[in-house]
Amino acid sequence: AALREVQGTIQKIKAVVEYFHISTVASDKLKATQQQMGQEQLRLKQDVATRWNSTFYMLKRLIEAKDPVISTLALINAPLSTLSTEEWGIVQETVDIIKPFEEVTVEVSAERFKKQAFVNNKAADDAVKRITAAAAHNLPSQAAEVGQDPAAAASAGAMFWEDFDERVANIRASTSSDSATSSTSTAAMMEMRAYLAEPLPRTSDPLAWWKMCSPVFKTLCEVMKTRLCVVATSVPSERIFSKTGQIITDRRNRFSPSKVRELVFLNANLP
């Protein structure tokens, strides 16, 4: 929404970028000018309407290629509205302002955290309680089925009962005074405390870390399998929507909903 304040300048930049993408003469001249100036031959980036950060990348790349772009536009006498000195300043300030948002988007999309990522301590404590309860729920079944692989025990029941069972486990963990439940809850809490105390570098691969530590955190590992698969970004789902738009066109608009689902599924999953 903040980018609306500089839409006039952004529209000028879009026209410049589009011109270099369409015109082979302009594109070749830009490369030659970059080479003459001893700069890297960078291709200008276009933004996408559905990706706010693509505007950031477009502006950032234009700043990086500022001098060659200005020189090239002057040499070929392009029929474009050039940016004033003030507008170039606006572009630089816009890049500086929205850069932290882009960095946060990339971080959240790529990594997982422990308690540090929560907005407050209560939210973190609530998450710890829910995960501990889910871990405690896994303990009785593992104790009853001695010798069975934990992953096999977790997948023995129907998957659609998983959420229901977890809710029941939460209720039991907070209200039941049964000694067996108390014992499993204590074991789960001890495992959770050990996990929270374990160092986990932000740059490490979460899946590789869990594979290495699964023998130590057996019950939490089972909980992790149901949670770590959740994608922390909407990009994959948005890609599917884009693919659907390519499948259903003006000439192919009489598909049944079930057929569309099948085509989208195949399109997204077949190599």
XYZ file of N, CA and C in Angstrom, residues 4 11 14 18 23 28 34 55 66 69 96 106-107 115 138 169-170 185 187 222-223 231 234 236:
72
model
N 1.940 2.945 -3.277
C 1.009 3.794 -4.040
C 1.450 5.247 -4.026
N 5.724 3.972 -12.400
C 5.208 3.788 -13.761
C 6.245 4.209 -14.802
N 8.754 1.382 -14.917
C 8.201 0.230 -15.642
C 8.324 0.423 -17.143
N 10.466 -2.030 -19.481
C 9.774 -2.709 -20.578
C 10.420 -2.368 -21.925
N 13.084 -3.859 -26.837
C 14.010 -3.403 -27.868
C 15.350 -4.122 -27.773
N 21.100 -4.364 -26.274
C 22.495 -4.565 -26.671
C 23.334 -3.331 -26.338
N 27.520 -0.794 -20.256
C 27.966 -1.356 -18.979
C 29.397 -1.867 -19.084
N 8.676 -5.563 -7.217
C 8.887 -4.125 -7.413
C 10.190 -3.700 -6.751
N 22.194 2.337 -12.772
C 21.735 3.711 -12.995
C 22.533 4.439 -14.078
N 22.195 3.015 -17.651
C 20.837 3.225 -18.161
C 20.667 4.663 -18.636
N 15.609 1.698 0.133
C 16.103 1.634 1.523
C 14.973 1.335 2.498
N 11.925 -13.066 3.105
C 12.818 -14.162 2.744
C 13.143 -15.026 3.954
N 13.409 -14.387 5.099
C 13.745 -15.134 6.309
C 12.601 -16.035 6.749
N 11.532 -20.117 20.327
C 10.681 -19.150 21.034
C 10.940 -17.703 20.606
N 1.706 -39.027 22.312
C 2.394 -40.088 21.573
C 3.021 -41.132 22.485
N -5.788 -34.865 23.586
C -4.550 -34.903 24.370
C -4.337 -33.602 25.126
N -4.672 -32.461 24.494
C -4.530 -31.169 25.149
C -5.424 -31.075 26.382
N 3.116 -36.883 30.721
C 3.239 -35.429 30.589
C 4.588 -34.951 31.105
N 7.376 -36.685 31.224
C 8.402 -37.107 30.268
C 8.434 -36.175 29.054
N 8.049 -36.952 16.304
C 6.761 -37.348 15.728
C 5.844 -36.145 15.560
N 5.880 -35.243 16.543
C 5.089 -34.013 16.437
C 5.622 -33.152 15.300
N 4.045 -25.157 4.962
C 4.848 -24.167 4.247
C 4.641 -22.793 4.877
N 3.055 -18.294 1.072
C 1.913 -18.565 0.187
C 2.337 -18.738 -1.258
N 3.836 -21.214 -3.042
C 3.424 -22.429 -3.760
C 1.949 -22.421 -4.149
